[in-house]
Amino acid sequence: MHGEVTCHKARLIMQAPGRWRSGGFVAVSQGRIVEVGDLGKKPPCSKMVDHGSGILMPALVNAHTHLTLSALHERLETSKGFLAWVESLIRNSSELSPQEALRSTREAARTLRETGTGLVGEFGPFFPVEEHLAFMGLEGVVWQEFLGEERDLVAPSQTFGGLVSSLAGHAPHTTSPKLLKKIKTLCLKWDLPFSLHLAESQEEVEFLQSGQGKWARFLESRQFSFRDWDCFGLSPVKLAQRLGLLDPKTLLVHLIHVSPKEVELLAQSGVGVCVCPRSNWKLHRALPRLMEFLKAGLKPALGTDSLASVDSLSLFEEMQFTARNYPDLKPREILQMATANGARALWRQDLGLLEKGRSARMIYVELDAADPWRAEERLVIEPPALVKPVGW
Ligand SMILES: [Zn+2]
């Protein structure tokens, strides 16, 4: 009926956080899960693969990265505030050779795979990365981000394997409101996902509020004209609302400076959200209000951001940092962020959960835990020694 069916088993199977099987199997045919069941019943397989005494679970989702910045790892100024970091980013990017940037991007895509990320939200400003991601078996969305003034835009090629190419605004303090509105309108017209960094820095908040401050002076020093931008006097979230950016086909990234009322507004709009706690802490010494997000009904995804602001692209390490810095978050909620919430944020409802009919994009994690509760805790507090892609 399904052609060749391969069954995968491990001591524990996490179909979703909070939904575990001991002594079970996942039957896969042509990249799809055809059954998840108990070994007691005869599995419908032509081949059985026993992965071992660890955990079989959905592949992780890194909902926000910039792989093309990977060559900047440990080259930038991260201890003197956001503006100093941006300045060193601009300076160092211009000195990178294309070969170096390409090599490090490929290496970064390999690292994603090796650390269990099967779906990625990539912001790629420098060069097309789709083929390098596809070579590593990665799927997801590749956004080309835009800064500056309004311009003509063309529809990106729709797909590359399991990758959708789309357009994004960089941020409201670097991309003119007219251009942001235009990109979002075109994304809606072309049925593509839109994304934007929002409410990340104090500099951004101050700039939007007054058109003054450190960021305004920085833009002026670079002869960047913004005086006619119709965006001043608003918070980042209120501006995004006014520009019509808040809907379920938008993914907002960071959201550190958001008031409790704005958290409610975001939740009501159905907009997708992604947080990058390690990057936020390193660049801003600040973190988003995750507990409030969850309480309001938002379903935050997790991203690492780039190697220009974090030490690794491992989502296990991102979960570990999140667990340490949000002691009230349950391990289950953190795992949810890194799996099903991430899949939802990247419009891939077929991923992030192991059940019949979904895509068989799994990982096997070598981790010895007595029971599912202990396993959930250990998955988020200690990055495992071995992670292996299964089914992709
Ligand atoms: Zn980013």
Coordinates of C-alpha atoms and ligand atoms in Angstrom, one line a residue:
M1 CA 0.0 0.0 0.0
H2 CA 2.8 2.4 1.0
G3 CA 5.7 0.8 -1.0
E4 CA 8.8 0.2 1.1
V5 CA 8.1 0.9 4.8
T6 CA 11.0 1.4 7.2
C7 CA 10.3 1.3 10.9
H8 CA 12.5 3.2 13.3
K9 CA 12.7 2.4 17.0
A10 CA 14.6 3.6 20.1
R11 CA 14.1 3.1 23.8
L12 CA 12.0 6.2 24.0
I13 CA 10.0 8.1 21.3
M14 CA 9.0 11.7 21.9
Q15 CA 6.1 12.2 19.5
A16 CA 5.8 15.7 21.0
P17 CA 6.8 17.2 24.3
G18 CA 4.5 15.6 26.9
R19 CA 3.6 12.8 24.5
W20 CA 6.0 9.8 24.8
R21 CA 6.2 6.2 23.9
S22 CA 8.4 3.5 25.5
G23 CA 8.9 0.4 23.3
G24 CA 7.4 2.0 20.2
F25 CA 8.1 2.5 16.5
V26 CA 7.7 5.1 13.8
A27 CA 6.9 3.6 10.4
V28 CA 8.0 5.7 7.5
S29 CA 7.4 5.5 3.7
Q30 CA 8.5 7.9 1.1
G31 CA 9.4 10.6 3.7
R32 CA 6.0 10.4 5.5
I33 CA 5.0 8.8 8.8
V34 CA 2.5 6.1 8.0
E35 CA 2.1 4.8 11.6
V36 CA 3.3 5.4 15.1
G37 CA 2.7 2.4 17.4
D38 CA 3.8 -0.1 20.0
L39 CA 6.2 -2.9 19.2
G40 CA 3.8 -5.3 20.9
K41 CA 1.6 -5.1 17.8
K42 CA 3.3 -6.3 14.7
P43 CA 4.8 -3.2 13.0
P44 CA 3.9 -2.8 9.3
C45 CA 7.5 -2.7 8.1
S46 CA 9.8 -4.2 5.5
K47 CA 12.8 -3.1 7.5
M48 CA 13.4 -2.3 11.2
V49 CA 16.1 0.1 12.3
D50 CA 17.0 0.1 16.0
H51 CA 18.7 3.4 16.8
G52 CA 19.6 2.5 20.4
S53 CA 18.9 3.3 24.0
G54 CA 18.3 7.0 23.5
I55 CA 15.4 9.1 22.1
L56 CA 13.8 9.4 18.7
M57 CA 12.1 12.8 18.4
P58 CA 11.1 15.5 15.8
A59 CA 14.0 17.4 14.2
L60 CA 14.6 20.7 15.8
V61 CA 13.6 24.0 14.2
N62 CA 15.9 27.0 14.3
A63 CA 13.5 29.7 13.3
H64 CA 16.0 32.6 12.9
T65 CA 19.6 32.5 11.7
H66 CA 21.9 34.4 9.4
L67 CA 24.2 31.7 8.1
T68 CA 25.9 34.1 5.7
L69 CA 27.4 35.9 8.7
S70 CA 29.1 32.8 10.0
A71 CA 32.6 33.9 9.0
L72 CA 32.2 36.8 11.5
H73 CA 32.3 34.5 14.5
E74 CA 34.4 35.9 17.2
R75 CA 35.6 38.8 15.0
L76 CA 33.1 41.4 16.3
E77 CA 32.9 43.7 19.2
T78 CA 30.2 42.4 21.5
S79 CA 31.1 44.0 24.8
K80 CA 30.5 47.6 24.1
G81 CA 26.8 47.7 23.3
F82 CA 24.7 47.3 20.2
L83 CA 26.0 50.2 18.2
A84 CA 29.6 49.2 18.5
W85 CA 28.6 45.7 17.4
V86 CA 26.8 47.1 14.3
E87 CA 29.8 49.2 13.4
S88 CA 32.1 46.3 13.7
L89 CA 29.7 44.1 11.7
I90 CA 29.7 46.6 8.8
R91 CA 33.4 47.0 8.9
N92 CA 34.2 43.3 9.1
S93 CA 31.6 42.2 6.5
S94 CA 33.1 44.5 3.9
E95 CA 36.5 42.8 4.5
L96 CA 35.3 39.2 4.0
S97 CA 36.2 37.4 0.8
P98 CA 33.3 35.8 -1.0
Q99 CA 35.1 32.4 -0.8
E100 CA 35.5 32.8 3.0
A101 CA 31.8 33.7 3.4
L102 CA 30.7 30.8 1.3
R103 CA 32.9 28.3 3.0
S104 CA 31.7 29.3 6.5
T105 CA 28.1 29.3 5.4
R106 CA 28.4 25.8 4.1
E107 CA 30.1 24.8 7.4
A108 CA 27.3 26.4 9.3
A109 CA 24.7 24.5 7.4
R110 CA 26.5 21.3 8.2
T111 CA 26.6 22.3 11.9
L112 CA 22.8 22.9 11.9
R113 CA 22.3 19.3 10.6
E114 CA 24.8 17.8 13.0
T115 CA 23.1 19.5 16.0
G116 CA 19.7 18.3 15.1
T117 CA 18.1 21.2 13.2
G118 CA 16.0 20.0 10.3
L119 CA 14.0 23.2 9.6
V120 CA 15.5 26.7 9.4
G121 CA 14.4 30.3 9.1
E122 CA 17.4 32.0 7.3
F123 CA 17.9 35.7 6.8
G124 CA 20.4 35.8 4.0
P125 CA 21.6 39.3 3.1
F126 CA 24.7 38.5 1.1
F127 CA 24.3 35.7 -1.4
P128 CA 21.9 32.9 -2.3
V129 CA 22.2 30.1 0.2
E130 CA 19.4 27.8 -0.8
E131 CA 21.6 25.2 -2.6
H132 CA 24.0 25.0 0.4
L133 CA 21.1 24.5 2.8
A134 CA 19.5 21.9 0.5
F135 CA 22.8 20.1 0.2
M136 CA 22.6 19.5 4.0
G137 CA 19.0 18.3 3.7
L138 CA 17.7 21.4 5.4
E139 CA 14.2 22.7 4.7
G140 CA 12.6 26.0 5.7
V141 CA 12.3 29.6 4.6
V142 CA 15.1 31.7 3.2
W143 CA 14.4 35.4 3.5
Q144 CA 16.2 38.0 1.5
E145 CA 16.2 41.0 3.8
F146 CA 16.0 44.6 2.7
L147 CA 17.2 47.9 4.2
G148 CA 16.8 51.5 3.2
E149 CA 14.4 53.2 0.9
E150 CA 11.5 51.9 -1.3
R151 CA 12.6 50.2 -4.5
D152 CA 11.4 47.8 -7.2
L153 CA 11.1 44.2 -6.1
V154 CA 10.8 41.0 -8.0
A155 CA 9.2 37.8 -6.8
P156 CA 11.7 35.3 -5.6
S157 CA 11.9 31.8 -7.1
Q158 CA 9.3 29.9 -5.2
T159 CA 11.0 26.8 -3.9
F160 CA 14.3 25.0 -3.9
G161 CA 13.7 21.5 -2.6
G162 CA 12.0 22.0 0.7
L163 CA 13.0 25.6 0.9
V164 CA 10.8 28.6 0.2
S165 CA 12.5 31.8 -0.8
S166 CA 10.9 35.0 0.4
L167 CA 11.4 38.7 1.2
A168 CA 11.8 40.4 4.6
G169 CA 12.3 43.8 6.0
H170 CA 15.4 44.1 8.1
A171 CA 14.0 46.3 11.0
P172 CA 12.0 49.5 11.4
H173 CA 15.1 51.5 12.3
T174 CA 16.9 50.5 9.1
T175 CA 14.1 49.9 6.6
S176 CA 11.8 52.7 5.6
P177 CA 8.1 52.4 6.5
K178 CA 7.2 52.6 2.8
L179 CA 9.5 49.7 1.9
L180 CA 8.3 47.6 4.8
K181 CA 4.7 48.1 3.7
K182 CA 5.6 47.3 0.1
I183 CA 7.4 44.1 1.0
K184 CA 4.5 42.9 3.2
T185 CA 1.9 43.8 0.5
L186 CA 3.9 41.8 -2.1
C187 CA 4.4 38.9 0.3
L188 CA 0.6 38.8 0.7
K189 CA 0.1 39.0 -3.0
W190 CA 2.6 36.3 -3.8
D191 CA 1.4 34.2 -0.8
L192 CA 4.9 34.2 0.8
P193 CA 5.8 34.5 4.5
F194 CA 7.1 37.8 5.7
S195 CA 9.6 38.4 8.6
L196 CA 11.1 41.3 10.4
H197 CA 13.4 42.0 13.4
L198 CA 11.3 44.0 15.8
A199 CA 11.7 45.7 19.2
E200 CA 15.2 44.4 19.6
S201 CA 17.2 47.3 21.0
Q202 CA 16.8 50.4 23.1
E203 CA 18.4 52.3 20.2
E204 CA 15.5 51.2 17.9
V205 CA 12.9 52.2 20.5
E206 CA 14.4 55.7 21.1
F207 CA 14.8 56.3 17.3
L208 CA 11.2 55.4 16.5
Q209 CA 9.9 57.4 19.5
S210 CA 11.7 60.6 18.6
G211 CA 13.8 60.4 15.4
Q212 CA 16.7 61.3 17.7
G213 CA 19.3 59.6 19.7
K214 CA 22.3 57.4 19.2
W215 CA 20.8 55.5 16.2
A216 CA 19.7 58.7 14.4
R217 CA 23.3 60.1 14.8
F218 CA 24.7 56.8 13.5
L219 CA 22.5 56.9 10.4
E220 CA 23.4 60.5 9.8
S221 CA 27.1 59.7 10.1
R222 CA 26.5 57.2 7.2
Q223 CA 24.6 59.7 5.1
F224 CA 21.5 57.5 5.5
S225 CA 18.4 59.7 4.9
F226 CA 15.5 59.0 7.2
R227 CA 14.0 62.4 8.0
D228 CA 11.0 62.0 5.8
W229 CA 10.2 58.5 7.2
D230 CA 6.6 58.5 8.5
C231 CA 7.3 56.3 11.6
F232 CA 8.2 58.6 14.5
G233 CA 6.3 58.8 17.8
L234 CA 5.4 55.1 17.9
S235 CA 6.7 52.0 19.7
P236 CA 8.0 49.3 17.4
V237 CA 4.9 47.1 17.8
K238 CA 2.5 50.0 17.3
L239 CA 4.4 51.0 14.1
A240 CA 4.2 47.4 12.8
Q241 CA 0.5 47.5 13.5
R242 CA 0.0 50.7 11.7
L243 CA 1.9 49.4 8.7
G244 CA -0.3 46.3 8.5
L245 CA 2.5 43.9 9.3
L246 CA 0.8 42.0 12.1
D247 CA -1.0 38.9 10.7
P248 CA -0.4 35.1 10.8
K249 CA 1.8 35.2 7.7
T250 CA 4.4 37.4 9.5
L251 CA 7.2 36.2 11.8
L252 CA 8.5 38.8 14.2
V253 CA 11.9 38.2 15.7
H254 CA 13.3 39.3 19.1
L255 CA 10.5 41.4 20.7
I256 CA 12.5 42.5 23.8
H257 CA 10.9 45.9 24.2
V258 CA 7.2 45.1 24.2
S259 CA 4.7 46.3 26.8
P260 CA 2.2 43.9 28.5
K261 CA -0.6 45.5 26.4
E262 CA 1.4 45.0 23.2
V263 CA 1.9 41.3 24.1
E264 CA -1.9 41.0 24.1
L265 CA -2.1 42.9 20.8
L266 CA 0.4 40.5 19.2
A267 CA -1.4 37.5 20.5
Q268 CA -4.8 38.7 19.1
S269 CA -3.2 39.4 15.7
G270 CA -2.1 35.8 15.3
V271 CA 1.4 37.0 14.3
G272 CA 4.3 34.5 14.6
V273 CA 7.1 35.2 17.1
C274 CA 10.6 34.0 17.4
V275 CA 13.0 34.7 20.3
C276 CA 16.8 34.5 20.3
P277 CA 17.7 34.6 24.0
R278 CA 21.5 34.0 23.8
S279 CA 21.9 36.7 21.1
N280 CA 19.7 39.1 23.0
W281 CA 21.7 38.7 26.2
K282 CA 25.1 39.0 24.4
L283 CA 24.2 42.2 22.5
H284 CA 21.7 43.9 24.8
R285 CA 21.9 42.3 28.2
A286 CA 18.2 42.0 28.0
L287 CA 15.7 39.1 27.4
P288 CA 12.1 39.0 26.0
R289 CA 9.2 38.4 28.5
L290 CA 8.7 34.8 27.5
M291 CA 6.4 34.0 30.4
E292 CA 4.0 36.8 29.4
F293 CA 4.1 35.7 25.8
L294 CA 3.0 32.2 26.8
K295 CA 0.4 33.5 29.2
A296 CA -1.1 35.6 26.4
G297 CA -1.3 32.6 24.1
L298 CA 1.6 33.4 21.8
K299 CA 3.5 30.4 20.6
P300 CA 7.1 31.5 20.5
A301 CA 9.6 29.7 18.3
L302 CA 13.3 29.6 19.2
G303 CA 16.2 30.9 17.0
T304 CA 19.9 31.1 17.6
D305 CA 20.5 34.2 15.5
S306 CA 23.9 34.3 13.8
L307 CA 27.5 33.4 14.8
A308 CA 28.1 37.1 14.7
S309 CA 26.3 37.3 18.0
V310 CA 26.2 33.8 19.5
D311 CA 28.9 31.1 20.2
S312 CA 27.1 28.3 18.4
L313 CA 24.2 27.4 16.1
S314 CA 23.1 24.5 18.4
L315 CA 19.5 24.7 19.3
F316 CA 20.3 22.4 22.2
E317 CA 22.6 25.1 23.6
E318 CA 19.9 27.7 23.0
M319 CA 17.4 25.5 25.0
Q320 CA 20.0 25.2 27.7
F321 CA 20.4 28.9 28.0
T322 CA 16.7 29.4 27.9
A323 CA 16.2 26.9 30.7
R324 CA 18.8 28.5 32.9
N325 CA 17.5 32.0 32.4
Y326 CA 13.7 31.3 32.6
P327 CA 13.5 29.1 35.7
D328 CA 9.7 29.2 35.6
L329 CA 9.5 27.8 32.1
K330 CA 8.9 24.0 32.0
P331 CA 11.3 21.8 30.0
R332 CA 8.2 20.8 28.0
E333 CA 7.5 24.4 27.0
I334 CA 11.1 24.9 25.9
L335 CA 11.0 21.7 23.8
Q336 CA 7.7 22.9 22.3
M337 CA 9.4 26.1 21.2
A338 CA 12.2 24.3 19.5
T339 CA 9.9 21.8 17.7
A340 CA 6.1 22.4 17.0
N341 CA 6.2 26.2 17.7
G342 CA 9.1 26.6 15.3
A343 CA 7.4 24.5 12.6
R344 CA 4.3 26.6 13.0
A345 CA 6.3 29.8 12.8
L346 CA 7.8 28.7 9.5
W347 CA 4.4 27.5 8.1
R348 CA 5.3 23.9 8.2
Q349 CA 2.5 22.3 10.1
D350 CA 3.6 18.9 8.7
L351 CA 6.7 19.1 10.9
G352 CA 7.5 19.4 14.7
L353 CA 5.4 16.4 15.7
L354 CA 5.7 12.7 15.1
E355 CA 2.3 11.3 14.0
K356 CA 0.6 9.6 11.1
G357 CA 0.6 11.7 7.9
R358 CA 3.3 14.1 9.0
S359 CA 6.8 14.5 7.4
A360 CA 9.3 12.0 8.8
R361 CA 12.0 14.5 9.7
M362 CA 13.4 13.1 13.0
I363 CA 16.5 13.0 15.1
Y364 CA 17.9 10.3 17.3
V365 CA 19.5 11.7 20.5
E366 CA 21.9 9.6 22.6
L367 CA 20.7 10.3 26.1
D368 CA 20.2 7.9 28.9
A369 CA 17.1 8.9 31.0
A370 CA 15.0 6.7 33.2
D371 CA 11.7 8.0 32.1
P372 CA 10.1 10.7 29.8
W373 CA 9.9 13.3 32.6
R374 CA 13.6 13.0 33.3
A375 CA 14.3 12.9 29.6
E376 CA 12.5 16.2 28.9
E377 CA 14.5 17.8 31.7
R378 CA 17.8 16.4 30.4
L379 CA 17.1 17.4 26.8
V380 CA 17.0 21.0 27.8
I381 CA 19.7 21.1 30.4
E382 CA 22.6 19.3 28.8
P383 CA 23.3 19.2 25.1
P384 CA 23.6 15.5 24.1
A385 CA 26.9 13.9 23.1
L386 CA 25.4 12.4 19.9
V387 CA 22.6 13.7 17.6
K388 CA 21.8 11.9 14.4
P389 CA 19.3 12.9 11.6
V390 CA 16.8 10.2 10.8
G391 CA 14.7 10.1 7.7
W392 CA 16.3 13.1 6.0
Ligands
ZN1 ZN 18.6 38.4 12.9

